[in-house]
PDB file of C-alpha atoms in Angstrom:
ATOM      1  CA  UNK G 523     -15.229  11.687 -28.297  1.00 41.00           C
ATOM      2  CA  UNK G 524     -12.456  14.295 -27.850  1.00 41.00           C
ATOM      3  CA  UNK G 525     -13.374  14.651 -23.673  1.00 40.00           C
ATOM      4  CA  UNK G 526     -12.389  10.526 -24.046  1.00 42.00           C
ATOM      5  CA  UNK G 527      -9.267  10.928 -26.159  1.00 36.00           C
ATOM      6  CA  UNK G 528      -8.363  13.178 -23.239  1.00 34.00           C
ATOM      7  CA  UNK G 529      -9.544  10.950 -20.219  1.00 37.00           C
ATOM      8  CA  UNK G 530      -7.832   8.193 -21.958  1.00 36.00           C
ATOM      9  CA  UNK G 531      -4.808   9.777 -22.315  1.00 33.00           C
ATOM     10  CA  UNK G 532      -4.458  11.439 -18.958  1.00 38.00           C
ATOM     11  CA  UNK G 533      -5.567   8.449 -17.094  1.00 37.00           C
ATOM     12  CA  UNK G 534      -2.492   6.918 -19.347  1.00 39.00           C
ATOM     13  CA  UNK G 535      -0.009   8.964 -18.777  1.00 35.00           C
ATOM     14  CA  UNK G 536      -1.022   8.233 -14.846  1.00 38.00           C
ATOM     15  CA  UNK G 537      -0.804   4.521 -14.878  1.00 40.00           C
ATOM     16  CA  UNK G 538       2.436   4.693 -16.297  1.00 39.00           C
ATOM     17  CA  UNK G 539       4.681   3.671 -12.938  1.00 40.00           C
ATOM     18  CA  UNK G 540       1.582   0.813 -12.285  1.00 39.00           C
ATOM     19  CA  UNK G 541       1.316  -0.724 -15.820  1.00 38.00           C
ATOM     20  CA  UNK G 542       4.317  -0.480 -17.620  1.00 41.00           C
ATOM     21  CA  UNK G 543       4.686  -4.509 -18.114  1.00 39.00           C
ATOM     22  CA  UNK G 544       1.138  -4.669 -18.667  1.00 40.00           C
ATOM     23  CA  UNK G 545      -0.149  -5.806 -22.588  1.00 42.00           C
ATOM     24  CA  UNK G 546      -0.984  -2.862 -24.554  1.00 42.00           C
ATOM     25  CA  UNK G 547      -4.593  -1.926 -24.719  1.00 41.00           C
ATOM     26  CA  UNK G 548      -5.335  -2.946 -21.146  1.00 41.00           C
ATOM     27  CA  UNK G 549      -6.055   0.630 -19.868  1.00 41.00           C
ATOM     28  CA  UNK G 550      -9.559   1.308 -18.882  1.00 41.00           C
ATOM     29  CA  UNK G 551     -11.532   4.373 -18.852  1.00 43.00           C
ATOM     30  CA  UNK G 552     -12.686   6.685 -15.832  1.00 47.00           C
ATOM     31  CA  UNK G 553     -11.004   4.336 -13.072  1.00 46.00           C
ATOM     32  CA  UNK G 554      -8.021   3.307 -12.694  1.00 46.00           C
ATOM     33  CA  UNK G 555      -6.610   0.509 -10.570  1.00 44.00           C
ATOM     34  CA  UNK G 556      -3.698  -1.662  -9.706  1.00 44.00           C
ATOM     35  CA  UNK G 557      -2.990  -4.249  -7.666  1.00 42.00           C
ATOM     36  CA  UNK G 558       0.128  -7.224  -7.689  1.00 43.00           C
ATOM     37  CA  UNK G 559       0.594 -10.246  -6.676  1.00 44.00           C
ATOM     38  CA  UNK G 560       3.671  -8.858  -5.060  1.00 45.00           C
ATOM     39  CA  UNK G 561       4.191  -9.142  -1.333  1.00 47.00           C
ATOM     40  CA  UNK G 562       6.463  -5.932   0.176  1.00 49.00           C
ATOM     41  CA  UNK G 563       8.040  -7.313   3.822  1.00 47.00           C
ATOM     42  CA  UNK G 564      10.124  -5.250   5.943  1.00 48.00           C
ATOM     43  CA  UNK G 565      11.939  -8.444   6.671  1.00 48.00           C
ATOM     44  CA  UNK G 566      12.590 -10.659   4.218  1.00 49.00           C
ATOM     45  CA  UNK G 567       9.370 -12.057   3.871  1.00 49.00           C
ATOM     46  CA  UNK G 568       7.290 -15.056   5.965  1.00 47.00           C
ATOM     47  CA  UNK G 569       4.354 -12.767   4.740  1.00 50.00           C
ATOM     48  CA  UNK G 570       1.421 -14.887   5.336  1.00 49.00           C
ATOM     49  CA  UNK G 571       3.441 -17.658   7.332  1.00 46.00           C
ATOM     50  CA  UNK G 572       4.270 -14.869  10.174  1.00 49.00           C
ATOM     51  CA  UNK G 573       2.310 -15.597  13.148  1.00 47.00           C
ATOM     52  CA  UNK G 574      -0.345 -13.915  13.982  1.00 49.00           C
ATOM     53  CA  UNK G 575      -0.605 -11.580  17.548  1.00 45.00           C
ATOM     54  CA  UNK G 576      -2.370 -14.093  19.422  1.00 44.00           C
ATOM     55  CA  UNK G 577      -0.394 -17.163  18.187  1.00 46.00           C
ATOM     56  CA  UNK G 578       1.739 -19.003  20.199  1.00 44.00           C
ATOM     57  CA  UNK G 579       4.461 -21.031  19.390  1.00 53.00           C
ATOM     58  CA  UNK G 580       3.382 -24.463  20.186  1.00 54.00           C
ATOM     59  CA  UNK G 581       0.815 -23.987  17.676  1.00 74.00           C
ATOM     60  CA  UNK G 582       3.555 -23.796  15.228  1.00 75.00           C
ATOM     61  CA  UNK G 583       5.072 -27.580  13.431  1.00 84.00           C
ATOM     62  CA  UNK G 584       8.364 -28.444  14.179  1.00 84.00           C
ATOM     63  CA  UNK G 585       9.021 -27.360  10.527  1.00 87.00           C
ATOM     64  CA  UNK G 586       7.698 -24.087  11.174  1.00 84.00           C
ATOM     65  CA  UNK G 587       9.367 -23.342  14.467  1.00 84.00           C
ATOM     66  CA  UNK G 588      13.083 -24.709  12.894  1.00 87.00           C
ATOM     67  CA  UNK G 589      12.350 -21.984  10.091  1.00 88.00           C
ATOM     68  CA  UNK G 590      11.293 -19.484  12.299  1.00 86.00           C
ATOM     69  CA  UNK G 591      14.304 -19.983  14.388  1.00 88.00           C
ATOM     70  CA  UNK G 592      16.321 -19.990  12.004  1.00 90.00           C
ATOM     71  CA  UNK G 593      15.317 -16.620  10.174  1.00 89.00           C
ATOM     72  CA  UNK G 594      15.339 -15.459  13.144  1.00 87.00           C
ATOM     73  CA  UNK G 595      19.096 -16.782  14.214  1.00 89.00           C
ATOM     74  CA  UNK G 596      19.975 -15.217  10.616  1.00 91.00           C
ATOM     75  CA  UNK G 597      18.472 -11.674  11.514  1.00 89.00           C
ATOM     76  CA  UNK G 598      19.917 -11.874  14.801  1.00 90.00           C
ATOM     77  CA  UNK G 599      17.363 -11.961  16.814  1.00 88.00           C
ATOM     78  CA  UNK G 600      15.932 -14.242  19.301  1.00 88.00           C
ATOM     79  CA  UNK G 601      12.650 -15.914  18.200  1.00 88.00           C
ATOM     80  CA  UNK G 602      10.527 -13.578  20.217  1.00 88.00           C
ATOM     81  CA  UNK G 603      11.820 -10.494  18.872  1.00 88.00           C
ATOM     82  CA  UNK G 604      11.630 -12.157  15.127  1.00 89.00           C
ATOM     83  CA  UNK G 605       7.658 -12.961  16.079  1.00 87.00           C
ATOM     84  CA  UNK G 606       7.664  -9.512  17.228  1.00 89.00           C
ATOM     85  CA  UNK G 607       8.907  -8.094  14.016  1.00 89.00           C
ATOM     86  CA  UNK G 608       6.674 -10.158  12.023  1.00 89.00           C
ATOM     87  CA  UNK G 609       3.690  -9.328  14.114  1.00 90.00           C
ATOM     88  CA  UNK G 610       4.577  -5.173  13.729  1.00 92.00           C
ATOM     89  CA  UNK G 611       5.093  -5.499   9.860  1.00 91.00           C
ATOM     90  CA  UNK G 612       2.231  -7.235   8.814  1.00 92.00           C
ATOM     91  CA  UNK G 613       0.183  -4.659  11.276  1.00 93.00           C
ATOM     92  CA  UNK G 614       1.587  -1.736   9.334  1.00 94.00           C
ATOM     93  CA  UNK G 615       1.315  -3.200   6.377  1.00 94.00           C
ATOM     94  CA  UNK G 616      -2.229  -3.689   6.429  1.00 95.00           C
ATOM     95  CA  UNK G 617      -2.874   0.081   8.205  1.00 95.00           C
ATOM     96  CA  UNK G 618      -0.861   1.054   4.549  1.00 95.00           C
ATOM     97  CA  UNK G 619      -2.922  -0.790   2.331  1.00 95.00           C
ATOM     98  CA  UNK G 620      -5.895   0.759   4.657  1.00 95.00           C
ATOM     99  CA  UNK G 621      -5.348   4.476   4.069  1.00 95.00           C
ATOM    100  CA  UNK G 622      -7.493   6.178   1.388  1.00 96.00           C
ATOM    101  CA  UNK G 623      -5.782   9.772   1.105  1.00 95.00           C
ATOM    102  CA  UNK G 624      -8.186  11.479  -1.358  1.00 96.00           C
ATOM    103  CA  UNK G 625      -7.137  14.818  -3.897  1.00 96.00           C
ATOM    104  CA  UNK G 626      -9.070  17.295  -5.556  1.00 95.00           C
ATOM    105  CA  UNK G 627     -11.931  18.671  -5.771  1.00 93.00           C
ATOM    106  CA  UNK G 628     -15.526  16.717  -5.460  1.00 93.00           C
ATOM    107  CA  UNK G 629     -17.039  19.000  -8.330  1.00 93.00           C
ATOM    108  CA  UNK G 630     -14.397  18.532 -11.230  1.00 95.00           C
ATOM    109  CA  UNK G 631     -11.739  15.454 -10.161  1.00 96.00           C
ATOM    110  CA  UNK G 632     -11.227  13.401  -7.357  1.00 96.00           C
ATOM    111  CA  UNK G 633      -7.579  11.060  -6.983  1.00 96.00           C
ATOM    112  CA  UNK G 634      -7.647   8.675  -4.589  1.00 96.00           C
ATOM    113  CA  UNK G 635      -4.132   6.359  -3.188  1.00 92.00           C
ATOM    114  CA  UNK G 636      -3.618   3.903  -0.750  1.00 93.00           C
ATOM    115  CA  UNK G 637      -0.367   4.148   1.057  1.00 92.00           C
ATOM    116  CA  UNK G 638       1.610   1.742  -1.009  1.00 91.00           C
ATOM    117  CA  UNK G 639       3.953   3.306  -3.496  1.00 88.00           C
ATOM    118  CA  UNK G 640       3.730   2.501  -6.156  1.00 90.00           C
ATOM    119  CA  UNK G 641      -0.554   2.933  -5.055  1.00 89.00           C
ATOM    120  CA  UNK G 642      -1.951  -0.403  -4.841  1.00 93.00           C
ATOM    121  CA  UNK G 643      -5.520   1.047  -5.376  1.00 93.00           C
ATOM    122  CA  UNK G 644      -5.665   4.594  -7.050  1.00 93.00           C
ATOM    123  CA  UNK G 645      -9.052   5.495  -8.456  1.00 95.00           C
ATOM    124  CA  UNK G 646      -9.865   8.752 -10.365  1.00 95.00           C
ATOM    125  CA  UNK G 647     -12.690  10.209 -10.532  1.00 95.00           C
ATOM    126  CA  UNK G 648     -13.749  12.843 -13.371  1.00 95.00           C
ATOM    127  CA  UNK G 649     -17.416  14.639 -13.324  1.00 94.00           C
ATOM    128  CA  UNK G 650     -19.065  15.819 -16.391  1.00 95.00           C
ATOM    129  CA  UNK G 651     -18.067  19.352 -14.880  1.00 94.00           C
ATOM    130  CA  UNK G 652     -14.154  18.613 -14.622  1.00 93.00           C
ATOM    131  CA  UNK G 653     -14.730  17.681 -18.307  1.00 94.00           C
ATOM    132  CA  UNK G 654     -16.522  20.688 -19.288  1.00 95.00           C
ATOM    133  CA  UNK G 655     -13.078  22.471 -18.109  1.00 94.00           C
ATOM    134  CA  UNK G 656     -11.676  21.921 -21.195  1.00 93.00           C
ATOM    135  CA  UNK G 657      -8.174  19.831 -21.399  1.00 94.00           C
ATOM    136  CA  UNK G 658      -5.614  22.412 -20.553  1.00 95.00           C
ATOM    137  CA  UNK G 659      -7.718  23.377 -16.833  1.00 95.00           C
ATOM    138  CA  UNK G 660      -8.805  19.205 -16.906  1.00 95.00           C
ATOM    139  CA  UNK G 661      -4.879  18.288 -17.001  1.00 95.00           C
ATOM    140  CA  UNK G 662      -3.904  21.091 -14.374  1.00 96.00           C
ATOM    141  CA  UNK G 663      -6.847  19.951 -12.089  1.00 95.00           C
ATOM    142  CA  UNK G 664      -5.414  16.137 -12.400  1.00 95.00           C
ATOM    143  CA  UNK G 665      -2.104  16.896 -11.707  1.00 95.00           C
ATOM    144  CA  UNK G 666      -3.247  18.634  -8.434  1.00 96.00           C
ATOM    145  CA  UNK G 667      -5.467  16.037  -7.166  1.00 96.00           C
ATOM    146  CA  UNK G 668      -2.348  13.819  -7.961  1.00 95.00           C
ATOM    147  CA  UNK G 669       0.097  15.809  -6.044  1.00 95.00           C
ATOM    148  CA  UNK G 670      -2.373  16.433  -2.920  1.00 96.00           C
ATOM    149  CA  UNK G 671      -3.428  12.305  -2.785  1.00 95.00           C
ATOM    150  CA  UNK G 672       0.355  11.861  -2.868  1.00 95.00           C
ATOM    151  CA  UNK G 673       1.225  13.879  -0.630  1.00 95.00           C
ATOM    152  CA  UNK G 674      -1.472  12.694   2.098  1.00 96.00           C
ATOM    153  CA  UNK G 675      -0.685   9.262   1.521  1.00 95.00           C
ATOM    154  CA  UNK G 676       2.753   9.474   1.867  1.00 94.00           C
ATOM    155  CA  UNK G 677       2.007  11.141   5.319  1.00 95.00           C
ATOM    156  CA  UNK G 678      -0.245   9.032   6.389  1.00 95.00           C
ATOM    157  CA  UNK G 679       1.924   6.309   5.323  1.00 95.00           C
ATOM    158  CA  UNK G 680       4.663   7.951   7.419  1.00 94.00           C
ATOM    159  CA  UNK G 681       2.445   8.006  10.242  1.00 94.00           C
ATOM    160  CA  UNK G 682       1.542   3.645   9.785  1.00 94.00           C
ATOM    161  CA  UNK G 683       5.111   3.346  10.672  1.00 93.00           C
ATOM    162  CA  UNK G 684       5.575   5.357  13.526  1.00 93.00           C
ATOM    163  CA  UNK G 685       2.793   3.648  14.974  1.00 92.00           C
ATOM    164  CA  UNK G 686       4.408   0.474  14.090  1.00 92.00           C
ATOM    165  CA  UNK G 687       7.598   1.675  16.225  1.00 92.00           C
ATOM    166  CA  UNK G 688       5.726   2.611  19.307  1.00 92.00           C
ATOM    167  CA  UNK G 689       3.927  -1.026  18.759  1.00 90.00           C
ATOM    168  CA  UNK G 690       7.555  -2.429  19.000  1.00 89.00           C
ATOM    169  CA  UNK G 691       8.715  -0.194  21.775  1.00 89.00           C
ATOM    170  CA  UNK G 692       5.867  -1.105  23.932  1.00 90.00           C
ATOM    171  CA  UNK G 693       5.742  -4.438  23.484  1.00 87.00           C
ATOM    172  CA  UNK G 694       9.387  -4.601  24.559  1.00 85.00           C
ATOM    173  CA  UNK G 695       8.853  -2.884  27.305  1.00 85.00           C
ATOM    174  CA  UNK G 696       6.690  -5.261  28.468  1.00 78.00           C
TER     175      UNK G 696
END
């Protein structure tokens, strides 16, 4: 029981940032996992009313193109470069949500983020052997995994929107 009292409180003290509105009580043991109903947009949001890359306009209602014209006469930006910008965020957005930067070490703990932050999916993983560490060593061996999956996500993250930058600048250039 004390190896869960410790797993408990570890994985805790990590979903913190991801559950802090949550009910009490709601924490679960060995994996840990978050997702919202939130939607992050680089511009202000048509989120799943953006079109898509091979959509054209006229398949668009007049509704839908006055909108679009008009977020995009608000941003200003011509309706092309607004369907542009749509097009690039929702591409990067789903290469984020996409990465998997793992942490740690396969034999005691694993950590594992998307590229959202805060994580939309974070999963640890703790072996009977990471356990067997003892809390002190388990705690330090958390904390690393933490700080490496972090670190590569945030990189790799980095990385979704430089691509999504050269997807702009060549489709400009076009």
């Amino acid at each position: 029981m004390k190896t869960g009292l410790v797993a408990t409180t570890i994985v805790g003290v990590l979903a913190v940032g991801s559950s802090a509105f949550a009910p009490m009580g709601m924490a679960r043991r060995g994996v840990v996992t978050s997702s919202t109903s939130t939607q992050r947009s680089m511009f202000g949001g048509a989120g799943a009313a953006a079109p898509k890359e091979d959509e054209a306009m006229p398949d668009l209602t007049d509704e839908q193109k006055a909108n679009m014209e008009g977020q995009a006469k608000m941003m200003g930006m011509s309706v092309e470069e607004y369907s542009l910008a749509m097009q690039a965020r929702q591409k990067m957005e789903e290469a984020i949500n996409n990465i998997r930067a793992v942490g740690g070490n396969e034999g005691t703990v694993t950590v594992e983020y998307d590229g959202n932050a805060p994580a939309k999916h974070m999963e640890v993983t703790i072996t009977d052997a990471g356990k067997a560490l003892g809390k002190a060593a388990l705690e330090q061996e958390i904390l690393s995994a933490v700080a490496t999956a972090k670190a590569e996500a945030k990189t790799a993250s980095a990385a979704a929107q430089t691509s999504m930058m050269e997807y702009i600048k060549t489709q400009l250039e076009k």
